[in-house]
C-alpha cells in the first residue's frame, strides 16, 4: 500500500494500466482480489479486463485518493456507442485510430467510452483504455476520467442511457468539454443570451417564440420570415413564409424534400392552428436577403476552436451554397461546400466575420466554461451586412483525421498536462 501511494506520476508507474493493476493488489488486501492480471503483447489488442464489482465501491470508501489518481491518469474520449460495440469495431474505427495516433504523439493515455457505459453510483465507466506506452487497447472498468472530450454530434437527451453522465456532470468534479444537455441549449436560449452583448446584438436577426400575433407582426415588418424548431438541426422542419400581395407563399423543408403552397392572407390563422399544435416549441425569425453565388444563396460555417495555448483561433471557414431555388444551405438539404471564400466576399468582410466569430465564441464560453469547439453560421446580405445565424456545438465532421478534430484535442491535452503538473 505504501509503495502504491508513493507513486505520483505517470512516468513512475509505467502506464495507467500499471496503476490499475496496483489498485487490484490493494483491493486484494481486503480479501476480495489478490491480483488483476494484465498481459500486453505487442499487438493492438490486449486482454479484456473487468475489475471486481466491489473494487470501485471499496475504492470509494477506503482509497478515494487512489481512485482519483486512476481517473486523472487518462483523458476520456466520449464517442457514439456504435463505434465501440465490440473490439473489432473499436480497433477499426477511424475516430478511435485517429485519437490513438494523437495520444502517442502527445504521450497521454485515453479512455474511449459512450454515455451508456457510465455509472453515476460508482463514478466509473466501462470503456477501452489506450496505453500510449504499450500501444495497447483494453476493455476495462475504471473511474471516470477527470477530463473528457465529448465527440458525439448531438446534445444529451434525458434518456436512461444518458442520465448517468448528466448526473456525473452535475457533480462538477469532472470536466466534460463540449457536452451540454438538450435542456441547456436551444436556438431561442442562445439568441436571448447573445443579445445581451452590445457587440453581438447588431448581428442577430429579430427572433421571437412563435405565436400567431407575433407571426403576423413580423410578416408586416419583414415580408419574409423563417419558422424553425427551437431544438433541431440539419435544416429540417423549416418553414419560410413570404408575403406576396393578397396571399402568402409557404415553403416547407424537411429531409431534402421541399413542398410549396400558397394561401390567402385570411387563411393564415387556419394554417397556423393546423400546423402548430405546440407553437412555443418554435421560433419565428426575420428573413435575410442573402448574397448569391452563381444565382444561388450562400452562407458561411466558421470554426472557432481553443488551441493548446488556451486561446480561441479560427481554424477554418467554408461557404455553403444552397441548391437552385432553395432557401437553406445545409449540406443535409442538398447544399454544397465551396472552400475558397475569397471569390465570394471581399477580404475586409472575411476579416470582420473572423472577428465577430471570436466574439461569439468568447461570449458562449462565459455561459459554457468547458467549450473548445464550435461551428458558427454567418451570412452576408445583398447590402454587405454581416449576420450571425446560429451556433453549433460539436459540429459534424465526416472525416476523423482533420485539423479541426486535432486542435480541440491538443487543447484538452494541454489542460490535462497542466493539471498534472500542479498535483
Coordinates of C-alpha atoms in Angstrom, one line a residue:
X1 CA 0.0 0.0 0.0
X2 CA 2.8 2.4 0.9
X3 CA 4.5 1.9 -2.4
X4 CA 1.3 2.4 -4.3
X5 CA 0.6 5.7 -2.6
X6 CA 4.2 6.8 -3.2
X7 CA 3.8 6.8 -7.0
X8 CA 2.7 10.3 -8.1
X9 CA 3.4 10.4 -11.8
X10 CA 2.6 8.5 -14.9
X11 CA 6.3 8.0 -15.6
X12 CA 6.9 6.4 -12.2
X13 CA 4.2 3.9 -12.6
X14 CA 5.0 3.0 -16.2
X15 CA 1.5 3.4 -17.6
X16 CA -2.1 3.9 -16.5
X17 CA -2.7 0.2 -16.6
X18 CA 0.2 -0.5 -14.2
X19 CA -1.6 1.7 -11.7
X20 CA -4.9 -0.2 -12.2
X21 CA -3.0 -3.4 -11.6
X22 CA -1.7 -2.0 -8.4
X23 CA -5.2 -1.0 -7.4
X24 CA -6.2 -4.6 -7.8
X25 CA -3.4 -5.6 -5.5
X26 CA -4.6 -3.1 -2.9
X27 CA -8.1 -4.5 -3.2
X28 CA -6.5 -7.8 -2.5
X29 CA -5.6 -6.7 1.0
X30 CA -9.3 -6.7 1.8
X31 CA -9.6 -10.3 0.7
X32 CA -11.5 -9.5 -2.5
X33 CA -8.9 -9.9 -5.2
X34 CA -5.2 -10.6 -4.8
X35 CA -4.2 -9.6 -8.4
X36 CA -5.7 -8.2 -11.6
X37 CA -3.5 -9.8 -14.3
X38 CA -2.5 -7.7 -17.3
X39 CA -0.7 -9.2 -20.2
X40 CA 0.0 -6.9 -23.2
X41 CA 1.6 -8.5 -26.3
X42 CA 2.9 -6.1 -29.0
X43 CA -0.4 -6.0 -30.7
X44 CA -3.2 -3.5 -30.7
X45 CA -5.4 -5.7 -28.5
X46 CA -4.8 -6.9 -25.0
X47 CA -6.9 -8.9 -22.6
X48 CA -10.5 -7.9 -21.8
X49 CA -10.4 -6.9 -18.1
X50 CA -13.2 -6.0 -15.8
X51 CA -12.3 -5.2 -12.2
X52 CA -14.3 -6.9 -9.5
X53 CA -17.7 -5.2 -8.8
X54 CA -16.6 -4.5 -5.2
X55 CA -13.5 -2.7 -6.4
X56 CA -15.0 0.7 -7.2
X57 CA -17.2 0.6 -4.1
X58 CA -14.3 -0.1 -1.7
X59 CA -12.0 2.2 -3.5
X60 CA -14.5 5.0 -3.0
X61 CA -14.8 4.0 0.7
X62 CA -11.2 3.2 1.6
X63 CA -8.9 4.6 -1.1
X64 CA -10.6 7.6 -2.7
X65 CA -7.1 9.1 -3.4
X66 CA -6.3 6.0 -5.5
X67 CA -9.5 6.2 -7.5
X68 CA -9.0 9.9 -8.3
X69 CA -5.4 9.2 -9.3
X70 CA -6.5 6.4 -11.8
X71 CA -9.1 8.8 -13.2
X72 CA -6.5 11.6 -13.5
X73 CA -4.1 9.4 -15.5
X74 CA -6.1 9.4 -18.7
X75 CA -8.3 11.6 -20.9
X76 CA -11.8 10.4 -21.7
X77 CA -13.0 10.4 -25.3
X78 CA -16.8 10.1 -25.5
X79 CA -17.9 8.5 -28.7
X80 CA -21.1 7.1 -30.1
X81 CA -21.9 3.6 -28.8
X82 CA -21.9 2.2 -32.3
X83 CA -18.2 2.9 -32.7
X84 CA -17.5 0.9 -29.5
X85 CA -19.9 -2.0 -29.8
X86 CA -17.2 -4.6 -29.9
X87 CA -13.4 -4.9 -30.2
X88 CA -13.5 -5.3 -34.0
X89 CA -15.4 -2.1 -34.5
X90 CA -13.3 -0.2 -32.0
X91 CA -9.9 -1.2 -33.4
X92 CA -11.1 -0.4 -37.0
X93 CA -12.9 2.8 -36.3
X94 CA -11.2 5.8 -37.9
X95 CA -12.0 8.1 -34.9
X96 CA -10.5 5.7 -32.4
X97 CA -7.4 5.2 -34.6
X98 CA -7.1 9.0 -35.1
X99 CA -7.1 9.7 -31.3
X100 CA -4.8 6.8 -30.6
X101 CA -2.3 8.4 -33.0
X102 CA -2.6 11.8 -31.3
X103 CA -2.2 10.1 -27.9
X104 CA 1.1 8.6 -28.9
X105 CA 2.3 12.0 -30.2
X106 CA 1.2 13.8 -27.1
X107 CA 2.2 11.0 -24.7
X108 CA -1.1 10.6 -23.0
X109 CA -3.4 7.7 -22.2
X110 CA -7.1 7.6 -23.3
X111 CA -10.3 6.0 -22.3
X112 CA -12.9 5.6 -25.1
X113 CA -16.5 5.2 -23.9
X114 CA -20.1 6.1 -24.6
X115 CA -22.6 7.7 -22.2
X116 CA -24.5 4.3 -21.9
X117 CA -21.5 2.8 -20.1
X118 CA -21.2 5.4 -17.3
X119 CA -22.3 4.6 -13.7
X120 CA -23.0 7.7 -11.6
X121 CA -23.4 5.5 -8.5
X122 CA -19.9 4.0 -8.6
X123 CA -18.4 7.0 -10.5
X124 CA -17.0 4.5 -13.0
X125 CA -17.1 3.8 -16.7
X126 CA -16.6 0.7 -18.8
X127 CA -14.6 1.5 -21.9
X128 CA -11.5 0.9 -24.0
X129 CA -8.3 2.2 -22.3
X130 CA -5.5 3.0 -24.6
X131 CA -1.9 3.0 -23.2
X132 CA 0.4 5.0 -25.4
X133 CA 3.5 3.3 -24.0
X134 CA 2.3 -0.2 -24.8
X135 CA 0.3 0.8 -27.9
X136 CA -2.5 -1.4 -26.5
X137 CA -6.2 -1.1 -26.2
X138 CA -8.0 -2.8 -23.3
X139 CA -11.7 -3.1 -22.4
X140 CA -11.9 -2.3 -18.7
X141 CA -13.9 -0.6 -15.9
X142 CA -12.2 2.4 -14.4
X143 CA -13.1 5.6 -12.5
X144 CA -14.5 8.3 -14.8
X145 CA -11.5 10.3 -16.1
X146 CA -11.2 13.8 -14.6
X147 CA -11.0 15.5 -18.1
X148 CA -13.2 14.3 -21.0
X149 CA -13.8 15.4 -24.6
X150 CA -17.4 14.9 -25.8
X151 CA -17.3 13.9 -29.5
X152 CA -20.9 12.9 -30.2
X153 CA -22.7 15.1 -32.7
X154 CA -25.9 15.6 -30.6
X155 CA -26.7 17.0 -27.2
X156 CA -27.6 14.7 -24.4
X157 CA -31.3 13.9 -24.1
X158 CA -32.9 12.9 -20.8
X159 CA -32.9 9.2 -21.6
X160 CA -31.9 6.5 -19.2
X161 CA -28.7 5.8 -21.1
X162 CA -27.6 9.4 -20.8
X163 CA -29.0 10.2 -17.3
X164 CA -25.9 8.7 -15.7
X165 CA -23.5 11.1 -17.4
X166 CA -25.8 14.0 -16.7
X167 CA -25.7 13.2 -13.0
X168 CA -21.9 12.9 -13.1
X169 CA -21.7 16.3 -14.9
X170 CA -23.8 18.0 -12.3
X171 CA -21.4 16.9 -9.5
X172 CA -18.9 19.4 -11.2
X173 CA -15.8 17.5 -10.1
X174 CA -15.4 16.0 -13.6
X175 CA -14.8 18.2 -16.7
X176 CA -16.7 17.4 -19.9
X177 CA -15.6 19.6 -22.9
X178 CA -18.4 20.5 -25.3
X179 CA -21.1 18.5 -23.5
X180 CA -24.4 20.0 -22.9
X181 CA -28.0 18.7 -22.5
X182 CA -31.0 19.5 -24.7
X183 CA -32.4 21.4 -21.7
X184 CA -29.4 23.7 -21.6
X185 CA -29.5 24.8 -25.2
X186 CA -31.9 25.9 -27.9
X187 CA -31.9 28.5 -30.7
X188 CA -34.0 30.8 -28.6
X189 CA -31.9 30.5 -25.4
X190 CA -28.8 31.2 -27.4
X191 CA -30.4 34.2 -29.0
X192 CA -31.7 35.7 -25.7
X193 CA -28.2 35.2 -24.2
X194 CA -26.2 36.6 -27.1
X195 CA -28.4 39.7 -27.5
X196 CA -27.2 40.9 -24.0
X197 CA -23.8 41.6 -25.6
X198 CA -23.7 45.0 -27.2
X199 CA -21.0 43.9 -29.7
X200 CA -23.1 40.9 -30.9
X201 CA -26.7 42.3 -30.8
X202 CA -26.5 44.1 -34.2
X203 CA -25.5 40.8 -35.8
X204 CA -28.7 39.0 -34.8
X205 CA -31.8 38.7 -36.9
X206 CA -35.0 39.5 -34.9
X207 CA -36.2 36.3 -33.3
X208 CA -39.3 35.5 -31.1
X209 CA -41.1 32.5 -29.8
X210 CA -43.8 31.6 -32.3
X211 CA -47.2 33.0 -31.6
X212 CA -49.9 33.9 -34.2
X213 CA -49.9 37.6 -33.4
X214 CA -46.1 37.7 -33.4
X215 CA -46.0 35.9 -36.8
X216 CA -48.4 38.4 -38.3
X217 CA -46.5 41.4 -37.0
X218 CA -43.1 40.1 -38.2
X219 CA -44.6 39.4 -41.7
X220 CA -45.7 43.0 -41.9
X221 CA -42.3 44.2 -40.9
X222 CA -40.0 41.9 -42.8
X223 CA -42.1 40.3 -45.6
X224 CA -40.2 37.1 -45.2
X225 CA -39.8 35.0 -42.0
X226 CA -38.4 31.6 -41.1
X227 CA -40.1 29.3 -38.7
X228 CA -37.7 26.8 -37.1
X229 CA -37.8 24.3 -34.2
X230 CA -36.1 25.7 -31.1
X231 CA -34.3 22.4 -30.9
X232 CA -33.3 20.8 -34.1
X233 CA -30.7 20.8 -36.9
X234 CA -29.6 19.9 -40.4
X235 CA -32.2 22.3 -41.8
X236 CA -35.1 20.1 -41.1
X237 CA -38.7 21.1 -40.4
X238 CA -38.2 24.7 -41.6
X239 CA -41.0 26.8 -43.0
X240 CA -40.4 30.0 -45.0
X241 CA -43.4 32.3 -45.3
X242 CA -43.4 35.2 -47.8
X243 CA -45.9 38.0 -48.2
X244 CA -46.9 38.3 -51.8
X245 CA -49.8 40.8 -52.4
X246 CA -53.0 39.4 -51.1
X247 CA -51.6 35.9 -50.3
X248 CA -48.7 34.1 -48.6
X249 CA -46.4 31.6 -50.1
X250 CA -45.2 28.9 -47.7
X251 CA -42.2 26.6 -48.3
X252 CA -41.7 23.6 -46.0
X253 CA -38.3 21.9 -46.0
X254 CA -37.6 18.5 -44.4
X255 CA -35.1 15.7 -45.2
X256 CA -34.2 17.0 -48.6
X257 CA -37.9 17.4 -49.6
X258 CA -39.3 20.8 -50.4
X259 CA -43.1 21.5 -50.6
X260 CA -44.6 24.8 -51.6
X261 CA -48.1 26.1 -51.3
X262 CA -50.0 29.4 -51.5
X263 CA -52.7 30.6 -49.1
X264 CA -54.9 33.7 -48.9
X265 CA -54.0 36.1 -46.1
X266 CA -57.3 35.4 -44.4
X267 CA -56.4 31.7 -44.2
X268 CA -53.2 32.2 -42.3
X269 CA -54.9 31.7 -38.9
X270 CA -56.4 28.4 -40.1
X271 CA -53.0 27.3 -41.4
X272 CA -51.3 28.3 -38.1
X273 CA -53.8 26.3 -36.0
X274 CA -53.5 23.3 -38.2
X275 CA -49.7 23.2 -38.4
X276 CA -48.6 24.4 -34.9
X277 CA -50.3 22.5 -32.1
X278 CA -47.3 23.5 -29.8
X279 CA -46.1 26.8 -31.2
X280 CA -43.9 27.5 -28.2
X281 CA -41.5 24.8 -29.5
X282 CA -40.7 27.0 -32.5
X283 CA -39.1 30.4 -33.2
X284 CA -40.1 32.9 -35.9
X285 CA -37.1 34.7 -37.3
X286 CA -36.5 37.7 -39.6
X287 CA -35.7 36.6 -43.1
X288 CA -32.5 37.8 -44.7
X289 CA -31.9 38.5 -48.3
X290 CA -28.7 36.5 -48.7
X291 CA -26.0 37.2 -51.3
X292 CA -25.9 34.8 -54.2
X293 CA -23.1 32.8 -55.9
X294 CA -24.0 31.9 -59.5
X295 CA -27.6 32.5 -58.7
X296 CA -27.8 30.5 -55.5
X297 CA -27.9 31.7 -51.9
X298 CA -24.9 31.1 -49.6
X299 CA -23.7 31.5 -46.1
X300 CA -20.6 30.5 -44.1
X301 CA -19.6 27.9 -41.5
X302 CA -16.8 29.3 -39.3
X303 CA -14.8 27.2 -36.9
X304 CA -13.5 28.9 -33.8
X305 CA -11.5 26.5 -31.6
X306 CA -9.4 26.7 -28.4
X307 CA -5.7 25.9 -29.1
X308 CA -3.1 24.4 -26.8
X309 CA -2.3 28.0 -25.6
X310 CA -6.0 28.3 -24.4
X311 CA -6.8 30.9 -27.0
X312 CA -9.6 31.0 -29.5
X313 CA -8.5 30.8 -33.1
X314 CA -10.3 30.4 -36.4
X315 CA -9.2 27.1 -37.9
X316 CA -11.5 27.1 -40.9
X317 CA -14.2 28.9 -42.9
X318 CA -16.2 27.4 -45.7
X319 CA -19.1 28.6 -47.8
X320 CA -22.3 26.6 -48.1
X321 CA -24.2 27.2 -51.3
X322 CA -27.9 26.3 -51.5
X323 CA -29.3 24.1 -54.3
X324 CA -31.0 26.1 -57.1
X325 CA -34.2 27.7 -55.8
X326 CA -33.7 26.7 -52.2
X327 CA -33.5 28.9 -49.2
X328 CA -31.4 26.7 -46.9
X329 CA -27.7 26.0 -47.4
X330 CA -27.4 22.9 -45.1
X331 CA -25.4 20.1 -46.7
X332 CA -28.1 17.7 -45.4
X333 CA -30.6 19.5 -47.6
X334 CA -28.6 19.4 -50.8
X335 CA -26.3 22.3 -50.2
X336 CA -22.7 22.1 -51.4
X337 CA -19.4 23.3 -50.0
X338 CA -17.2 26.0 -51.6
X339 CA -13.8 26.0 -49.9
X340 CA -12.4 29.2 -51.5
X341 CA -14.4 32.0 -49.9
X342 CA -12.2 34.8 -51.4
X343 CA -14.2 34.9 -54.6
X344 CA -17.5 35.3 -52.6
X345 CA -16.8 38.2 -50.3
X346 CA -14.1 41.0 -50.1
X347 CA -11.1 40.5 -47.6
X348 CA -12.4 43.1 -45.2
X349 CA -15.8 41.2 -44.9
X350 CA -14.0 38.0 -44.2
X351 CA -11.8 39.6 -41.5
X352 CA -15.0 41.1 -40.0
X353 CA -16.6 37.6 -39.8
X354 CA -13.4 36.2 -38.2
X355 CA -13.5 39.0 -35.5
X356 CA -17.2 38.5 -34.8
X357 CA -16.8 34.7 -34.6
X358 CA -14.2 35.1 -31.9
X359 CA -16.6 37.5 -30.0
X360 CA -19.4 35.0 -30.2
X361 CA -17.1 32.1 -29.1
X362 CA -15.9 34.1 -26.0
X363 CA -19.5 35.0 -25.1
X364 CA -20.7 31.4 -25.3
X365 CA -17.7 30.3 -23.3
X366 CA -18.9 32.5 -20.4
X367 CA -22.1 30.6 -20.4
X368 CA -20.5 27.2 -21.0
X369 CA -17.0 27.3 -19.5
X370 CA -15.9 24.0 -20.9
X371 CA -16.2 24.8 -24.5
X372 CA -13.4 24.5 -27.1
X373 CA -15.0 23.6 -30.5
X374 CA -17.8 25.5 -32.3
X375 CA -19.3 25.8 -35.7
X376 CA -20.8 29.2 -36.2
X377 CA -23.1 30.1 -39.1
X378 CA -22.7 33.6 -40.6
X379 CA -24.3 35.2 -43.6
X380 CA -23.8 38.4 -45.7
X381 CA -26.9 40.1 -47.2
X382 CA -27.2 41.8 -50.5
X383 CA -26.1 45.1 -49.0
X384 CA -22.9 43.5 -47.5
X385 CA -24.1 43.5 -43.8
X386 CA -22.8 40.6 -41.7
X387 CA -25.3 38.5 -39.8
X388 CA -24.9 35.8 -37.2
X389 CA -27.4 33.0 -37.6
X390 CA -26.7 30.0 -35.3
X391 CA -24.2 28.3 -33.0
X392 CA -23.4 24.6 -33.4
X393 CA -21.7 22.7 -30.6
X394 CA -19.5 19.7 -31.7
X395 CA -20.0 20.5 -35.5
X396 CA -20.4 17.3 -37.5
X397 CA -17.3 16.3 -39.4
X398 CA -17.5 13.4 -41.8
X399 CA -13.7 12.7 -41.6
X400 CA -11.9 12.0 -38.4
X401 CA -8.3 12.8 -39.4
X402 CA -8.7 16.6 -39.9
X403 CA -7.1 19.6 -38.3
X404 CA -10.5 20.7 -36.8
X405 CA -10.5 17.5 -34.8
X406 CA -6.9 17.8 -33.8
X407 CA -6.9 21.3 -32.4
X408 CA -9.6 20.7 -29.6
X409 CA -7.8 17.5 -28.6
X410 CA -4.5 19.4 -28.2
X411 CA -6.2 21.9 -26.1
X412 CA -7.6 19.2 -23.8
X413 CA -4.1 17.6 -23.6
X414 CA -2.6 21.0 -22.5
X415 CA -5.3 21.3 -19.8
X416 CA -4.7 17.7 -18.7
X417 CA -0.9 18.2 -18.5
X418 CA -1.2 21.5 -16.7
X419 CA -3.4 19.9 -14.0
X420 CA -0.9 17.0 -13.6
X421 CA 1.9 19.5 -13.1
X422 CA 0.0 21.2 -10.3
X423 CA -0.6 17.9 -8.4

